[in-house]
Amino acid sequence: MSPSDQQTVRLRPEIVALPAYRQGRAADAAAFKLSSNENPFDPLPGVIEAVQAETAFNRYPDATASALREKLAARFGLESDEVHVGSGSVALLAQLILAAAGPGDEVIYSWRSFEAYPSLVTVAGATSIQVPNRADHGHDLPEMAAAITSRTRVVIVCTPNNPTGSIVTGDEFDAFMAVVPRDLLVILDEAYIEFVTEPGAVNGPVLLARYPNLVVLRTFSKAYGLAGLRVGYALGPVAILDAARATAIPLSVTAQAATAAIASLEHSRELMDRVHTISARRDALWNDLVEQGWDIPKPHGNFIWLPTGEVTAEVAERLNAAGLIVRPFHPEGIRISIGEEQAMQDLRRISREIVEAVPAATAARRLS
């Protein structure tokens, strides 16, 4: 046994057993990367220019991203202390879980949902309580409410749900919050909210005044196309966000990321035009796939979900071989990001062949 194979220090066994986060598979130059829900459009020139002008690499950034927080506070009608900025919404989620839950505590979320949830809960020392999605792949909020016990410290609601694309409606969320204890932290993860076109969908920021135990998470990674700069934000009560700030790694949001986010807010109209293009592309793709014979949930993010079950690996490999790099979650299904128009045309072509080969008993196939 080599020295590197010998365990020389005692580590937490649950952390040693924890699989590392697996990034979406990279694509070579001849393929389309549809595995990470990235925005396929290049950054706007005005955003690029703003970032390129931020050259003081020898100085630390503003630890609180105050200029960005003020912009966001003005946008949502909040005080700046009711906004917390972090290196992506997932970093903020980690901070909130650490602030609220520890050994012996429980965190409830729907499953399948965002793959980072189990790891973040385990790192905090808490226990995950996973409530199965409904048959339509959405959150079963009554069952999530029924799972709350005296040990529950956090409930996470992801809408649109990653990777299934289903939304929570405003009425569903209000009914859920009506039975949730007021001292229980509820996190509404809205990383893909800008792509939602359903009028009845829940909208977190307008509910903050009504629910003092609610925190809303959003990000600049998806709709705003800043995934590589890592910047997200939380909206909520000052006391809760202060607790999250106390767990944060200092200076994790770079000046370049904050500057890009501010510039993106200033170019919102142009960016939202791109979002509308992606949403329209998504809806057209979904309609065509359903017509081909796929039985898939209506998507509300910038991705679609194929519930391919036990044939997930085989279907993903066929898509990859066709130059479409997708994200399989075996044995449940495949998430495919909405990308370039050519990629969507290629997907339509190969998916018609694939669905005919999918066993009739698979949830992803619609029986005629």
Coordinates of C-alpha atoms in Angstrom, one line a residue:
M1 CA 0.0 0.0 0.0
S2 CA 1.4 3.4 -1.0
P3 CA 1.5 6.2 1.5
S4 CA -1.2 8.0 -0.4
D5 CA -3.6 5.1 0.1
Q6 CA -3.2 5.1 3.9
Q7 CA -5.7 7.1 5.9
T8 CA -3.5 9.2 8.2
V9 CA -6.2 11.4 9.8
R10 CA -9.7 10.7 11.0
L11 CA -12.4 12.1 8.7
R12 CA -16.1 12.2 9.0
P13 CA -17.3 8.9 7.4
E14 CA -20.4 10.5 5.9
I15 CA -18.2 13.0 4.1
V16 CA -15.7 10.3 2.9
A17 CA -18.7 8.4 1.5
L18 CA -20.2 11.5 -0.2
P19 CA -19.7 11.5 -4.0
A20 CA -18.2 14.7 -5.3
Y21 CA -20.4 17.0 -7.4
R22 CA -20.3 15.8 -11.0
Q23 CA -20.4 18.6 -13.5
G24 CA -22.2 18.2 -16.8
R25 CA -20.1 16.3 -19.3
A26 CA -18.0 18.6 -21.6
A27 CA -18.6 18.6 -25.3
D28 CA -15.9 18.6 -28.0
A29 CA -15.9 21.2 -30.8
A30 CA -18.2 19.0 -33.0
A31 CA -20.9 18.5 -30.4
F32 CA -23.4 20.6 -28.5
K33 CA -23.2 20.8 -24.8
L34 CA -26.7 20.4 -23.4
S35 CA -25.7 19.1 -20.0
S36 CA -25.4 22.1 -17.7
N37 CA -28.4 24.4 -18.4
E38 CA -26.1 27.1 -19.6
N39 CA -27.4 30.1 -21.7
P40 CA -26.3 29.4 -25.3
F41 CA -26.0 33.1 -26.2
D42 CA -22.7 34.9 -25.8
P43 CA -22.6 37.7 -23.1
L44 CA -23.8 41.1 -24.3
P45 CA -21.1 43.5 -25.5
G46 CA -22.0 46.0 -22.8
V47 CA -21.5 43.3 -20.1
I48 CA -18.2 42.2 -21.5
E49 CA -16.9 45.8 -21.7
A50 CA -17.9 46.4 -18.0
V51 CA -16.0 43.3 -16.9
Q52 CA -13.0 44.1 -19.0
A53 CA -12.8 47.5 -17.3
E54 CA -12.6 45.9 -13.9
T55 CA -8.9 45.4 -13.7
A56 CA -7.9 46.0 -10.1
F57 CA -7.0 42.3 -9.5
N58 CA -4.6 43.3 -6.8
R59 CA -7.4 44.5 -4.6
Y60 CA -10.0 42.6 -2.7
P61 CA -13.6 43.0 -3.8
D62 CA -16.3 44.6 -1.7
A63 CA -17.0 41.8 0.7
T64 CA -20.8 42.5 0.7
A65 CA -21.2 43.4 -3.0
S66 CA -23.0 46.5 -1.7
A67 CA -23.5 48.2 -5.1
L68 CA -25.1 45.1 -6.5
R69 CA -27.2 44.6 -3.4
E70 CA -28.5 48.2 -3.7
K71 CA -29.5 47.6 -7.3
L72 CA -31.3 44.4 -6.4
A73 CA -33.0 46.0 -3.4
A74 CA -34.3 48.8 -5.6
R75 CA -35.6 46.3 -8.1
F76 CA -37.6 44.3 -5.6
G77 CA -38.6 47.1 -3.2
L78 CA -36.4 45.9 -0.3
E79 CA -33.7 47.3 1.9
S80 CA -30.2 46.4 0.9
D81 CA -29.7 44.3 4.1
E82 CA -32.6 42.2 2.9
V83 CA -30.4 41.1 -0.1
H84 CA -27.4 38.7 0.3
V85 CA -25.1 38.1 -2.6
G86 CA -23.0 34.9 -3.0
S87 CA -20.9 32.9 -5.5
G88 CA -24.0 31.4 -7.1
S89 CA -27.3 30.5 -5.5
V90 CA -25.9 27.1 -4.5
A91 CA -23.4 28.8 -2.2
L92 CA -26.2 30.8 -0.6
L93 CA -28.2 27.6 -0.1
A94 CA -25.2 26.0 1.6
Q95 CA -24.9 29.0 4.0
L96 CA -28.6 28.9 4.8
I97 CA -28.6 25.2 5.6
L98 CA -25.5 25.6 7.8
A99 CA -27.1 28.5 9.6
A100 CA -30.3 26.5 10.4
A101 CA -29.5 22.8 10.5
G102 CA -26.9 20.6 12.2
P103 CA -26.5 17.1 13.6
G104 CA -29.9 15.6 14.6
D105 CA -31.8 18.1 12.4
E106 CA -33.7 17.4 9.2
V107 CA -34.0 19.1 5.9
I108 CA -37.0 18.3 3.6
Y109 CA -37.0 18.6 -0.1
S110 CA -38.7 16.9 -3.1
W111 CA -36.9 14.2 -5.0
R112 CA -35.8 14.1 -7.7
S113 CA -34.7 17.7 -7.5
F114 CA -31.4 19.6 -7.6
E115 CA -28.6 17.1 -7.1
A116 CA -26.6 19.3 -4.8
Y117 CA -29.3 19.2 -2.1
P118 CA -28.3 15.9 -0.5
S119 CA -24.6 16.8 -0.4
L120 CA -25.3 20.2 1.2
V121 CA -27.4 18.7 3.9
T122 CA -24.8 16.0 4.7
V123 CA -22.0 18.6 4.9
A124 CA -24.1 20.5 7.5
G125 CA -24.3 17.3 9.5
A126 CA -28.1 17.2 9.1
T127 CA -30.4 14.5 7.6
S128 CA -32.2 14.6 4.3
I129 CA -35.9 13.8 4.1
Q130 CA -36.7 13.2 0.5
V131 CA -40.4 13.3 -0.5
P132 CA -41.0 11.7 -3.9
N133 CA -42.3 13.8 -6.7
R134 CA -45.8 13.4 -7.9
A135 CA -46.6 11.3 -10.9
D136 CA -46.5 14.5 -13.0
H137 CA -42.9 15.1 -11.7
G138 CA -43.9 18.1 -9.6
H139 CA -43.6 18.7 -5.9
D140 CA -46.0 16.9 -3.6
L141 CA -46.4 19.9 -1.2
P142 CA -49.0 18.2 1.1
E143 CA -46.7 15.2 1.6
M144 CA -43.8 17.6 2.2
A145 CA -45.9 19.4 4.9
A146 CA -46.8 16.0 6.4
A147 CA -43.1 15.1 6.7
I148 CA -42.4 18.1 9.0
T149 CA -41.5 17.0 12.5
S150 CA -40.0 18.7 15.6
R151 CA -36.5 17.9 14.1
T152 CA -37.2 19.8 10.8
R153 CA -35.2 22.9 10.4
V154 CA -35.4 23.7 6.6
V155 CA -37.7 22.9 3.7
I156 CA -36.5 23.6 0.2
V157 CA -39.0 24.2 -2.6
C158 CA -37.5 24.2 -6.1
T159 CA -39.5 25.9 -8.9
P160 CA -39.1 25.3 -11.7
N161 CA -37.8 22.0 -10.4
N162 CA -34.4 21.0 -11.6
P163 CA -34.3 18.6 -13.5
T164 CA -38.0 17.8 -14.1
G165 CA -39.0 21.4 -15.1
S166 CA -42.3 21.4 -13.2
I167 CA -43.5 24.5 -11.3
V168 CA -45.3 25.2 -8.1
T169 CA -48.3 27.5 -8.5
G170 CA -49.0 30.4 -6.2
D171 CA -52.1 28.8 -4.8
E172 CA -50.2 25.6 -4.0
F173 CA -47.4 27.5 -2.3
D174 CA -49.9 29.6 -0.2
A175 CA -51.7 26.4 0.9
F176 CA -48.3 24.9 1.9
M177 CA -47.2 27.9 3.8
A178 CA -50.5 28.0 5.7
V179 CA -49.6 24.8 7.5
V180 CA -45.9 25.3 7.8
P181 CA -44.7 26.4 11.3
R182 CA -43.7 30.0 11.3
D183 CA -40.4 29.2 12.9
L184 CA -39.4 26.8 10.1
L185 CA -37.1 28.2 7.4
V186 CA -38.6 27.8 3.9
I187 CA -36.2 28.3 1.0
L188 CA -37.8 29.0 -2.4
D189 CA -35.2 28.1 -5.0
E190 CA -36.1 30.1 -8.2
A191 CA -32.9 29.6 -10.2
Y192 CA -34.9 29.3 -13.4
I193 CA -37.7 31.7 -12.7
E194 CA -37.1 34.0 -15.6
F195 CA -38.0 31.3 -18.1
V196 CA -41.4 30.8 -16.6
T197 CA -44.4 31.9 -18.7
E198 CA -47.2 30.3 -16.7
P199 CA -49.3 33.2 -15.1
G200 CA -50.2 31.1 -12.1
A201 CA -46.7 30.2 -11.1
V202 CA -45.5 31.3 -7.6
N203 CA -43.4 34.4 -7.5
G204 CA -41.2 34.5 -4.4
P205 CA -40.3 38.2 -3.9
V206 CA -43.9 39.4 -3.7
L207 CA -44.5 36.9 -0.8
L208 CA -41.7 38.0 1.4
A209 CA -43.8 40.6 3.3
R210 CA -46.4 37.8 4.0
Y211 CA -44.1 35.1 5.2
P212 CA -41.3 36.1 7.7
N213 CA -39.8 32.6 7.5
L214 CA -39.3 32.7 3.7
V215 CA -36.0 33.2 1.7
V216 CA -36.0 33.4 -2.1
L217 CA -32.9 32.3 -4.1
R218 CA -32.1 33.5 -7.6
T219 CA -29.1 33.5 -9.8
F220 CA -27.4 35.3 -12.7
S221 CA -26.0 32.0 -14.0
K222 CA -29.0 31.0 -16.2
A223 CA -31.1 33.7 -17.7
Y224 CA -28.4 36.3 -17.4
G225 CA -25.7 34.1 -18.9
L226 CA -23.0 34.6 -16.2
A227 CA -22.5 31.0 -15.2
G228 CA -18.7 31.2 -15.4
L229 CA -18.6 34.2 -13.0
R230 CA -20.6 32.6 -10.2
V231 CA -23.0 35.2 -8.7
G232 CA -26.4 34.6 -7.1
Y233 CA -28.6 36.3 -4.6
A234 CA -31.0 35.7 -1.7
L235 CA -33.9 37.9 -0.7
G236 CA -35.4 37.6 2.8
P237 CA -35.5 38.8 6.4
V238 CA -32.4 40.5 7.7
A239 CA -32.0 38.2 10.7
I240 CA -32.0 35.1 8.5
L241 CA -29.6 36.5 5.9
D242 CA -27.3 37.8 8.7
A243 CA -27.0 34.2 9.9
A244 CA -26.2 33.0 6.4
R245 CA -23.6 35.8 6.1
A246 CA -22.0 34.6 9.2
T247 CA -21.3 31.1 7.6
A248 CA -20.1 32.5 4.3
I249 CA -16.5 32.3 3.0
P250 CA -15.4 35.9 3.0
L251 CA -14.7 37.7 -0.3
S252 CA -16.1 34.9 -2.5
V253 CA -17.9 37.2 -5.0
T254 CA -15.3 38.8 -7.2
A255 CA -15.5 42.4 -8.3
Q256 CA -15.7 41.2 -11.9
A257 CA -18.8 39.0 -11.1
A258 CA -20.5 41.9 -9.2
T259 CA -19.8 44.3 -12.1
A260 CA -21.1 41.8 -14.6
A261 CA -24.3 41.4 -12.6
I262 CA -24.9 45.1 -12.4
A263 CA -24.3 45.5 -16.1
S264 CA -26.7 42.7 -16.8
L265 CA -29.4 44.4 -14.8
E266 CA -28.8 47.5 -16.8
H267 CA -29.2 45.5 -20.0
S268 CA -32.3 43.5 -18.7
R269 CA -34.5 44.2 -21.7
E270 CA -32.0 42.8 -24.2
L271 CA -31.3 39.8 -22.0
M272 CA -35.0 39.1 -21.5
D273 CA -35.4 39.1 -25.3
R274 CA -33.0 36.2 -25.3
V275 CA -34.8 34.5 -22.5
H276 CA -38.1 34.7 -24.5
T277 CA -36.3 33.2 -27.4
I278 CA -35.1 30.3 -25.3
S279 CA -38.6 29.8 -23.7
A280 CA -40.2 29.8 -27.2
R281 CA -37.6 27.3 -28.4
R282 CA -38.3 25.1 -25.4
D283 CA -42.1 25.1 -25.9
A284 CA -41.8 24.3 -29.6
L285 CA -39.4 21.5 -28.8
W286 CA -41.7 20.1 -26.2
N287 CA -44.7 20.1 -28.5
D288 CA -42.7 18.3 -31.2
L289 CA -41.4 15.7 -28.8
V290 CA -44.9 15.0 -27.5
E291 CA -46.1 14.6 -31.1
Q292 CA -43.3 12.1 -31.7
G293 CA -44.7 9.9 -28.9
W294 CA -42.7 11.1 -25.8
D295 CA -44.6 11.4 -22.5
I296 CA -42.7 14.2 -20.8
P297 CA -43.7 16.9 -18.4
K298 CA -44.4 20.4 -19.6
P299 CA -41.1 22.3 -19.1
H300 CA -40.8 25.7 -17.4
G301 CA -37.1 26.2 -17.1
N302 CA -34.4 26.2 -19.9
F303 CA -34.4 22.4 -20.2
I304 CA -36.6 19.4 -20.8
W305 CA -36.9 16.2 -18.9
L306 CA -37.1 12.7 -20.4
P307 CA -38.2 10.2 -17.7
T308 CA -36.4 7.3 -19.4
G309 CA -36.1 5.1 -16.2
E310 CA -34.0 2.0 -16.6
V311 CA -33.0 2.8 -20.2
T312 CA -31.6 6.2 -19.2
A313 CA -28.0 5.2 -19.9
E314 CA -28.8 3.7 -23.3
V315 CA -30.8 6.8 -24.4
A316 CA -28.1 9.2 -23.1
E317 CA -25.4 7.3 -25.0
R318 CA -27.4 7.5 -28.3
L319 CA -27.8 11.2 -27.8
N320 CA -24.2 11.7 -27.0
A321 CA -23.2 9.7 -30.1
A322 CA -25.3 12.1 -32.1
G323 CA -23.3 15.0 -30.9
L324 CA -25.8 16.0 -28.2
I325 CA -24.1 16.0 -24.7
V326 CA -26.9 15.6 -22.2
R327 CA -27.2 15.0 -18.4
P328 CA -28.4 11.5 -17.4
F329 CA -29.7 10.8 -13.9
H330 CA -29.8 7.0 -13.9
P331 CA -32.2 5.3 -13.3
E332 CA -34.7 8.2 -13.5
G333 CA -34.2 10.2 -16.6
I334 CA -32.3 12.7 -18.7
R335 CA -32.2 16.5 -18.6
I336 CA -31.5 18.3 -21.8
S337 CA -30.7 22.0 -21.9
I338 CA -32.3 24.3 -24.5
G339 CA -29.3 25.3 -26.6
E340 CA -28.6 26.4 -30.1
E341 CA -31.4 26.1 -32.7
Q342 CA -29.3 23.6 -34.7
A343 CA -28.9 21.5 -31.6
M344 CA -32.7 21.4 -31.2
Q345 CA -33.1 20.4 -34.8
D346 CA -30.6 17.6 -34.3
L347 CA -32.4 16.5 -31.2
R348 CA -35.8 16.3 -33.0
R349 CA -34.2 14.1 -35.6
I350 CA -32.6 11.6 -33.3
S351 CA -35.3 11.6 -30.7
R352 CA -37.9 10.4 -33.3
E353 CA -35.7 7.3 -33.8
I354 CA -35.1 6.8 -30.1
V355 CA -38.7 7.0 -28.9
E356 CA -39.7 4.2 -31.3
A357 CA -37.0 2.0 -29.6
V358 CA -38.0 2.9 -26.0
P359 CA -39.9 0.0 -24.4
A360 CA -43.7 0.7 -24.1
A361 CA -43.6 0.3 -20.3
T362 CA -41.1 3.2 -19.9
A363 CA -42.6 6.3 -18.4
A364 CA -41.1 8.5 -21.1
R365 CA -43.2 6.8 -23.9
R366 CA -46.7 7.9 -24.6
L367 CA -49.0 5.1 -25.5
S368 CA -51.3 5.9 -28.4

